[in-house]
Short mmCIF file of C-alpha atoms in Angstrom, two decimals:
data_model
loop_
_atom_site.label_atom_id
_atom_site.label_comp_id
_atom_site.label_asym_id
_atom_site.label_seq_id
_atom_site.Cartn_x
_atom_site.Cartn_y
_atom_site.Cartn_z
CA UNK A 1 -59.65 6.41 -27.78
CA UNK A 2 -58.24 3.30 -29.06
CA UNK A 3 -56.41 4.69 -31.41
CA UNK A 4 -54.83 7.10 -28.43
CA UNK A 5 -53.73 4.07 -26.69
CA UNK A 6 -51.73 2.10 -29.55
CA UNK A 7 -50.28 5.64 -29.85
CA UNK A 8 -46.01 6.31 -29.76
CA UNK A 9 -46.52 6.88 -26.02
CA UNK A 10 -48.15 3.91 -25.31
CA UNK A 11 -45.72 1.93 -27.31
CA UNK A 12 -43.09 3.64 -25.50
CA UNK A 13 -44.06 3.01 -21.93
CA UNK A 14 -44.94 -0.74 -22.98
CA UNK A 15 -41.34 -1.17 -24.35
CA UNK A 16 -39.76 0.20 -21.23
CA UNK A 17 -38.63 3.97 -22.74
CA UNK A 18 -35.13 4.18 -22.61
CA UNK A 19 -34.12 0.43 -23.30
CA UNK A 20 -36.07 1.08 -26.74
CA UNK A 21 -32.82 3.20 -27.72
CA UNK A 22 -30.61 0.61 -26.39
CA UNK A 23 -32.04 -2.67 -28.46
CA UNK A 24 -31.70 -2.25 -31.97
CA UNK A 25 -34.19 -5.58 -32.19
CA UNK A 26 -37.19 -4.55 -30.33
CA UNK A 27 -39.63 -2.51 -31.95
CA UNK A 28 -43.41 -1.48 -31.48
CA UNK A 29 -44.82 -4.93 -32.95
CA UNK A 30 -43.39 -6.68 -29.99
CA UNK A 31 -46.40 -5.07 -27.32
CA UNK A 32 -49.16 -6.10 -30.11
CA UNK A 33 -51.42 -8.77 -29.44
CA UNK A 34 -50.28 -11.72 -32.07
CA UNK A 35 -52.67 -11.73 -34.46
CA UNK A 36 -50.95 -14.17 -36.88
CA UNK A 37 -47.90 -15.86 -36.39
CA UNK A 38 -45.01 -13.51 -37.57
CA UNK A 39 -41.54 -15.25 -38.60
CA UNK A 40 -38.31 -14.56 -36.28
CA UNK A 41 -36.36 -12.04 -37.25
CA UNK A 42 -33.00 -13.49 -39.43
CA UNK A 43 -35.25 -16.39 -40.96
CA UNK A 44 -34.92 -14.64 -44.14
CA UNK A 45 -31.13 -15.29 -43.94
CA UNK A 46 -29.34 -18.34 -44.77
CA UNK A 47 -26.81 -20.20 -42.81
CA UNK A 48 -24.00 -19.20 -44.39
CA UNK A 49 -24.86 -15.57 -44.54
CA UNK A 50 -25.42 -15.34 -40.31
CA UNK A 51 -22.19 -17.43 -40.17
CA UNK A 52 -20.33 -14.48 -42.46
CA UNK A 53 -22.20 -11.63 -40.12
CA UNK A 54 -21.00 -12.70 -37.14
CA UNK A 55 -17.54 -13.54 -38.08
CA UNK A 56 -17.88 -9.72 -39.04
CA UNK A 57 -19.74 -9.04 -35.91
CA UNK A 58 -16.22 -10.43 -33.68
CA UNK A 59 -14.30 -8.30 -33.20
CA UNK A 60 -16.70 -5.52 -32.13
CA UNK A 61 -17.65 -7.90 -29.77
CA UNK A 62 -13.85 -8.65 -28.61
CA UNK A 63 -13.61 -12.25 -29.75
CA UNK A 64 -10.14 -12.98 -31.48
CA UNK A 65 -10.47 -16.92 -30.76
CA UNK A 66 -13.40 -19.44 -30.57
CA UNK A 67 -13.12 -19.93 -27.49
CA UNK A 68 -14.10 -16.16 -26.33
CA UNK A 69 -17.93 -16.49 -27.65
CA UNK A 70 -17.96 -17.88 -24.07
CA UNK A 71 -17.16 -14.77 -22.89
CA UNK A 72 -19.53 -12.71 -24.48
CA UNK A 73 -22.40 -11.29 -22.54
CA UNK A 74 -25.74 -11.05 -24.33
CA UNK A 75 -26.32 -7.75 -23.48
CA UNK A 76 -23.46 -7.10 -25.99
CA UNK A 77 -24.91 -8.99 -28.35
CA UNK A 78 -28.06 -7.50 -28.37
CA UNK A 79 -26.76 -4.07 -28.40
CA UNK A 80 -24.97 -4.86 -32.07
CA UNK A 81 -26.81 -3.97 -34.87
CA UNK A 82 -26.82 -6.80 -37.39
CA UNK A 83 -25.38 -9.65 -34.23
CA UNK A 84 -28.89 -8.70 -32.77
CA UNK A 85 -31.07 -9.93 -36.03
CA UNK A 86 -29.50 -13.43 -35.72
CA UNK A 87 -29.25 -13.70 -31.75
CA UNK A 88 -33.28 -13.30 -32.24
CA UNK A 89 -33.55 -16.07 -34.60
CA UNK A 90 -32.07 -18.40 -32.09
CA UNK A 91 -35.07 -17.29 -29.30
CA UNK A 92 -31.76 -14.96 -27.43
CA UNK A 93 -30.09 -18.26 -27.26
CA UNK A 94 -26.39 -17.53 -27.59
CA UNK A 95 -24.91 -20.81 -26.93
CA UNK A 96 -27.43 -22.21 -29.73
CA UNK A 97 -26.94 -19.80 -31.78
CA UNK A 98 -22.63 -20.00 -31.77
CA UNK A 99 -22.75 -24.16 -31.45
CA UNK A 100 -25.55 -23.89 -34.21
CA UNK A 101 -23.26 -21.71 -36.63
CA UNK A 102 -20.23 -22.51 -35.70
CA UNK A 103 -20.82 -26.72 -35.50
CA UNK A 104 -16.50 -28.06 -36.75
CA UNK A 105 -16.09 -26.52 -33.09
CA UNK A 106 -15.90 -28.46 -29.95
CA UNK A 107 -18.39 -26.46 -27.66
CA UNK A 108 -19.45 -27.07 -24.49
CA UNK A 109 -22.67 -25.24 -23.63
CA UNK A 110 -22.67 -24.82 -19.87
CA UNK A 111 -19.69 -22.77 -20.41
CA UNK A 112 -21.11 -19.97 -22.07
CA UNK A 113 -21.57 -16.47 -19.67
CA UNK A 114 -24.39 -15.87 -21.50
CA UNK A 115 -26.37 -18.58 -20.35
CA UNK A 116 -30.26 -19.36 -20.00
CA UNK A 117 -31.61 -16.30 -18.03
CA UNK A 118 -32.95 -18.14 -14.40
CA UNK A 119 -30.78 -21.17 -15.06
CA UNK A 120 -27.72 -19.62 -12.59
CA UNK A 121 -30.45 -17.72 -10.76
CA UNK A 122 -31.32 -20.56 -8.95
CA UNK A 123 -28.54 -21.87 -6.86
CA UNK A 124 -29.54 -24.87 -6.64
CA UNK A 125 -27.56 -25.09 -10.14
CA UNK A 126 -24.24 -23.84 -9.50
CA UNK A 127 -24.04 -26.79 -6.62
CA UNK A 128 -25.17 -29.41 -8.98
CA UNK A 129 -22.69 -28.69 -11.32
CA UNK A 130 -20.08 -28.48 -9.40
CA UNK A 131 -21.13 -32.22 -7.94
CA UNK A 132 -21.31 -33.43 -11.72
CA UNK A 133 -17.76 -31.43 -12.78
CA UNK A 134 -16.20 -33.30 -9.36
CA UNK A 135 -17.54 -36.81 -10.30
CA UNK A 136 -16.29 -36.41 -13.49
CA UNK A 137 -12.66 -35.14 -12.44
CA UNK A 138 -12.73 -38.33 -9.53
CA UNK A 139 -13.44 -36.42 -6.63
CA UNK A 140 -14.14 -38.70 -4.38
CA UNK A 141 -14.31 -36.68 -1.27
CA UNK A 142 -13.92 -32.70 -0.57
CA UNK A 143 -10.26 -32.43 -0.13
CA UNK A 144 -9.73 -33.69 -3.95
CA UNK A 145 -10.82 -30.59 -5.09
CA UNK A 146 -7.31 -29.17 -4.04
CA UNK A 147 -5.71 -30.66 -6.96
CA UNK A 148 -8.14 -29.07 -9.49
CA UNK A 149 -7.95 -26.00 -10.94
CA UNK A 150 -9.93 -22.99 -12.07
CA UNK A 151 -9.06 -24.09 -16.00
CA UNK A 152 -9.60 -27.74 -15.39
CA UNK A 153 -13.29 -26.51 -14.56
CA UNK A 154 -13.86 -24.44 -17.17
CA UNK A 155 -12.61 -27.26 -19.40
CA UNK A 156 -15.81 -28.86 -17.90
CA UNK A 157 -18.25 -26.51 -18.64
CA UNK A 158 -18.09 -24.29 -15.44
CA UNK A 159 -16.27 -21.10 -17.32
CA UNK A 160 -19.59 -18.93 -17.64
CA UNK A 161 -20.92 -19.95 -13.87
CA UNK A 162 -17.74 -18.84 -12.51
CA UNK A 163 -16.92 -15.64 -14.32
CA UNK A 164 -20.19 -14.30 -13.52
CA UNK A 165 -20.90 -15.24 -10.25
CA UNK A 166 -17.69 -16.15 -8.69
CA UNK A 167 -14.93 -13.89 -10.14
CA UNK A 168 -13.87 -16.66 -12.32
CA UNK A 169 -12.24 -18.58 -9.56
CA UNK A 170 -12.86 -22.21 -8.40
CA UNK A 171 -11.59 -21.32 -4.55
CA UNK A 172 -14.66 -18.74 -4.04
CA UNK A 173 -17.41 -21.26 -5.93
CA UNK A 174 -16.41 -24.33 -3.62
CA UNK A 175 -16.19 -22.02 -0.49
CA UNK A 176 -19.93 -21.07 -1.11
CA UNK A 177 -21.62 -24.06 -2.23
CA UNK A 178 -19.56 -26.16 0.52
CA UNK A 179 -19.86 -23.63 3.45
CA UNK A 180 -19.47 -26.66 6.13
CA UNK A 181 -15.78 -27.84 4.99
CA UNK A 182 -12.76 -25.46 6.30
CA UNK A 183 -10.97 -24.91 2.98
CA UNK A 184 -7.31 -23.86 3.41
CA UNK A 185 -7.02 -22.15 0.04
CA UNK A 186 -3.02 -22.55 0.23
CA UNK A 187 -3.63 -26.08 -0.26
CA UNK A 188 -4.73 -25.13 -4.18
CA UNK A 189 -2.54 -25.86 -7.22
CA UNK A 190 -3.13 -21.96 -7.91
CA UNK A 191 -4.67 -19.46 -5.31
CA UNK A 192 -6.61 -16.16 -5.85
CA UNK A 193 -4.37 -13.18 -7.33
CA UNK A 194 -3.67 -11.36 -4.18
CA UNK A 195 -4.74 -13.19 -1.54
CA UNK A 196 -1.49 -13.44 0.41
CA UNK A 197 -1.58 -9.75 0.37
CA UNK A 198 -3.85 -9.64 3.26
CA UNK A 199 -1.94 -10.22 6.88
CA UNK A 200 -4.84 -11.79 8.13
CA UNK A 201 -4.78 -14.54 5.36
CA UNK A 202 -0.97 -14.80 6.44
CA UNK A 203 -1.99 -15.33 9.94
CA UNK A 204 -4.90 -17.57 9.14
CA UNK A 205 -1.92 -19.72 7.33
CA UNK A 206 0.49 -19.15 10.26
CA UNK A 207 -2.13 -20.27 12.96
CA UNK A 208 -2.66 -23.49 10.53
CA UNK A 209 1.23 -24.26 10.50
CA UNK A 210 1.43 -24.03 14.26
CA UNK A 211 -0.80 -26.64 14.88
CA UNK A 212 1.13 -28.92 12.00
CA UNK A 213 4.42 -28.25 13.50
CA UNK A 214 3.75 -28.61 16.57
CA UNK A 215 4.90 -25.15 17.22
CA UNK A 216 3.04 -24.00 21.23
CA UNK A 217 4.40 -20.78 21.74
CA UNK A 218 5.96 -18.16 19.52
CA UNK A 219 9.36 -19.14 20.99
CA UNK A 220 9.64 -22.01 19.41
CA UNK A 221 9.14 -20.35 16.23
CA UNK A 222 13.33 -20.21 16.61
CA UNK A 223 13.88 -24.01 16.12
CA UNK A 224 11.66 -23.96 12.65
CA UNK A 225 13.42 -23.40 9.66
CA UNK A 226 12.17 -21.46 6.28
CA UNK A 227 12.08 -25.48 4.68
CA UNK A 228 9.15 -26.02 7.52
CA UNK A 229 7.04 -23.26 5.76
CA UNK A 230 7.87 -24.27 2.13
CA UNK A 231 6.94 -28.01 3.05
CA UNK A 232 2.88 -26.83 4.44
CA UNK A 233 2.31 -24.69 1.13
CA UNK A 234 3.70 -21.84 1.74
CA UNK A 235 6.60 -20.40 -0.67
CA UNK A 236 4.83 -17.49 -1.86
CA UNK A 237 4.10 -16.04 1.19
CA UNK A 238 7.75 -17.10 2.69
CA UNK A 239 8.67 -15.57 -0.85
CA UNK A 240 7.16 -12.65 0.04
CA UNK A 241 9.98 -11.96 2.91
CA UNK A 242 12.90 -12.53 0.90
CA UNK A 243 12.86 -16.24 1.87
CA UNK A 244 13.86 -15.26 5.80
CA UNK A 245 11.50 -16.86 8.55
CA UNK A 246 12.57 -14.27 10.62
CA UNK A 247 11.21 -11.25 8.34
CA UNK A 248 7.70 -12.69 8.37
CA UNK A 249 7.71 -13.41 11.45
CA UNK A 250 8.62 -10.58 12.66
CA UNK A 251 6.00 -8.58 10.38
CA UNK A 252 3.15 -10.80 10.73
CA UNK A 253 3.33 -10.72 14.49
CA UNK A 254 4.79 -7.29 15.24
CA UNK A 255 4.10 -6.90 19.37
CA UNK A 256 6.18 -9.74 19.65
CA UNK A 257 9.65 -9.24 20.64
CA UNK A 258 11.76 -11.31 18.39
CA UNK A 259 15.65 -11.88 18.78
CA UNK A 260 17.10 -12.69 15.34
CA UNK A 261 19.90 -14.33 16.07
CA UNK A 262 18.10 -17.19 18.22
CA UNK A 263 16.94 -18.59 14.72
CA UNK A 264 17.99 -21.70 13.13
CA UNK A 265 18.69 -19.96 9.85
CA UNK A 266 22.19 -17.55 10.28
CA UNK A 267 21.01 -14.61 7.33
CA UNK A 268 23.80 -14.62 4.77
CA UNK A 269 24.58 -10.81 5.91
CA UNK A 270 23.77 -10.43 9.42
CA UNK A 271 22.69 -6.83 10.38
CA UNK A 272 24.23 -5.18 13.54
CA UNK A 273 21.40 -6.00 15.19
CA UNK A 274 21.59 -9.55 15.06
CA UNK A 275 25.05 -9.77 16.04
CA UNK A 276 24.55 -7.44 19.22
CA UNK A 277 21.99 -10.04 20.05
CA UNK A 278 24.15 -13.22 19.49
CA UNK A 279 27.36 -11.15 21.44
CA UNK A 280 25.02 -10.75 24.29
CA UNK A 281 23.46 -13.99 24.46
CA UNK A 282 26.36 -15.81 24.07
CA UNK A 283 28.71 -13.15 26.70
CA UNK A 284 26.31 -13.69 29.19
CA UNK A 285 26.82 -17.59 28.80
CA UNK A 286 30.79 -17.82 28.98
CA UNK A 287 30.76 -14.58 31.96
CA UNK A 288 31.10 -11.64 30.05
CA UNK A 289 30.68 -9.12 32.40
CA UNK A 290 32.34 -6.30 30.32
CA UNK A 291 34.04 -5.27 27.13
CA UNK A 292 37.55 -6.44 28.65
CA UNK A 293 36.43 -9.51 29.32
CA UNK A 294 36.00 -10.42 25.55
CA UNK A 295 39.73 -10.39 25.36
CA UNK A 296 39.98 -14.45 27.04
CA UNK A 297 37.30 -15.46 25.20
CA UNK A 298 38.04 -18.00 22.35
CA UNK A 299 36.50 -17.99 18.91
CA UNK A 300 35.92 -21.79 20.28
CA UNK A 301 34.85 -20.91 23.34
CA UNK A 302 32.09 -18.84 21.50
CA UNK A 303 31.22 -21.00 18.74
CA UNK A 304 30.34 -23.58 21.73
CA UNK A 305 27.71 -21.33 23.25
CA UNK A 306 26.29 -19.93 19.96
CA UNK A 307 26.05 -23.10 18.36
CA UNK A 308 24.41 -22.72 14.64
CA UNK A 309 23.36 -19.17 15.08
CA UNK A 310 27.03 -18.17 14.54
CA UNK A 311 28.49 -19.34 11.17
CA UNK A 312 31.94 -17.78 10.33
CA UNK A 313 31.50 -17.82 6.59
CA UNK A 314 28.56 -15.53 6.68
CA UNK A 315 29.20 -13.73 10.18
CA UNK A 316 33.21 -13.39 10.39
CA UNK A 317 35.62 -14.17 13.02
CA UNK A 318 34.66 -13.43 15.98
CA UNK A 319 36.83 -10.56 16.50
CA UNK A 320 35.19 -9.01 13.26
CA UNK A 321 31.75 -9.77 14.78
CA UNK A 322 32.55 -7.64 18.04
CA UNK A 323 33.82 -4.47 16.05
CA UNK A 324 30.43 -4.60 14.49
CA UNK A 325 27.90 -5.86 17.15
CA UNK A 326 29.67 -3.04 19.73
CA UNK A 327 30.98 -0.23 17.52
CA UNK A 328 31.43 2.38 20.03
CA UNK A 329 34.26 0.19 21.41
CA UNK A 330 37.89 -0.03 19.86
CA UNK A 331 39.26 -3.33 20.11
CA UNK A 332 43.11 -4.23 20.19
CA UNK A 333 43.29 -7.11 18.13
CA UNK A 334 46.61 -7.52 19.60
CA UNK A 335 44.94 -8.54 23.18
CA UNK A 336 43.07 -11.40 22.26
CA UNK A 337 43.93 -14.44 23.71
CA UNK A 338 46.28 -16.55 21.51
CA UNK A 339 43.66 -18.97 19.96
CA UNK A 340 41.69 -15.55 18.25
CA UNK A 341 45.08 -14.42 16.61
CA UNK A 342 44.09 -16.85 13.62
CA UNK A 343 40.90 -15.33 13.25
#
């Protein structure tokens, strides 16, 4: 009976069954009582010789540079035939095993993924080192952390608690272990890879802006400027727009109704659009009442009611402006009042 139960079965359920195929350095003696103390596998191999076998073992395991035995997860290790033997000698350790063999290196241990198995388990952890990495880097109080950046942790020892836990970025490891502050992640030196993709993040920023400029209805949106946006953090997402504070605002907040031309900013080619809107506004002003009418009016006159939102350079004379703001009319340059003749 006994000798039914130390069996290949019984090995094989003790082991776990299919992880037995997967690690190359477990085998059956590792579910036998310990009779005698047995030596660790690799302590038949000298320090130069592990050294040689995992400079072999690199680049199966994707490390080209020191620096990316950070990187690699144990798992991987473990699953690498003759990286395996010398991983065990070091009790699974790989930061002791790569500081150990590779010493001329500057390493910093907490920055390996492959860390201690419960040591990010317990949360506790990440927040602690975050509070050591900010005393360190003079962060004094919450908002300092806006001028640090994802590498500047790493550089600390944070690399292998944030790739595996946080997507390797700084913004989502502060917003979780400080849930009570409002981060604004705009405010960062560097923000997440696609996060002003999202319209709501762009209104989230927008709705922040308001309250800095002052701004208390979307009306007065018109006397900002794209320099307002650029000034609060936000060039990428004005960026995004072709630099016009018009074309986000008119995307971001779509069931508004927004007149172009009304904006501080003249657009270096104004569409059809915006002039029909500027001819309007300003007609209605100096008693347009109909086409003819446009005849006595001045490019002064004009100028006087649109004020910055008509700029000749970029916009044309006037009389140019009316061919293409009303197109189904034909206009007589001929009948303008003298003062347009030098347009």
């Amino acid at each position: 009976m006994l000798q039914r139960r130390c069996g290949a079965a019984f090995v094989w359920r003790q082991l776990g069954g299919q992880n037995l195929r997967r690690n190359f350095c477990q085998t059956a003696e590792a579910v036998e009582a310990p009779q005698t103390q047995k030596k660790r596998k690799g302590a038949n191999i000298d320090l130069a010789e592990r050294r040689r076998i995992l400079e072999a073992a690199a680049s199966d395991l994707g490390v080209k540079k020191m620096e990316d035995w950070y990187l690699v997860p144990r798992s991987a290790i473990r699953a690498h035939q003759a990286a395996c033997k010398i991983h065990n000698y070091y009790n699974n350790s790989t930061s002791k095993m790569i500081t150990t063999i590779f010493p001329e290196h500057a390493w910093n241990p907490r920055s390996f993924i492959a860390t201690p198995r419960r040591m990010w388990k317990d949360r506790s952890n990440h927040r602690k080192l975050l509070d050591d990495i900010g005393k360190a880097l003079g962060v004094t109080k919450l908002d300092d952390w806006y001028t640090i950046t994802t590498a500047d942790a790493d550089e600390m020892g944070a690399r292998g608690l944030l790739t595996k836990h946080y997507k390797h970025s700084l913004i989502n490891a502060l917003k979780e272990n400080y849930p009570n502050h409002q981060w604004l992640p705009w405010r960062f030196k560097k923000i997440n890879q696609g996060w002003w993709n999202s319209i709501d993040n762009q209104k989230l920023f927008l709705e922040w802006a308001t309250e800095r400029l002052n701004v208390r209805s979307l009306d007065e949106w018109y006397l900002k400027s794209g320099d307002d946006i650029v000034d609060l953090g936000g060039r990428t997402l004005l960026k995004r727009y072709k630099s016009s504070l018009a074309t986000m605002l008119r995307n971001i907040y779509k069931d508004h109704t927004w007149e172009e031309w009304r904006f501080a900013a003249t657009p270096k080619k104004p569409s059809s659009d915006y002039v029909t809107g500027l001819l309007n506004s300003a007609g209605q002003q100096l008693g347009v009442k109909s086409m003819e009418d446009w005849y006595n009016i001045s490019s002064l006159d004009f100028q006087r009611v649109a004020g910055r939102s008509y700029n000749r350079r970029d916009s044309g004379s006037l009389i140019e402006m009316l061919r293409l703001g009303y197109p189904e009319h034909q206009f007589d340059a001929h009948r303008f009042v003298k003062k347009n003749l030098g347009d």
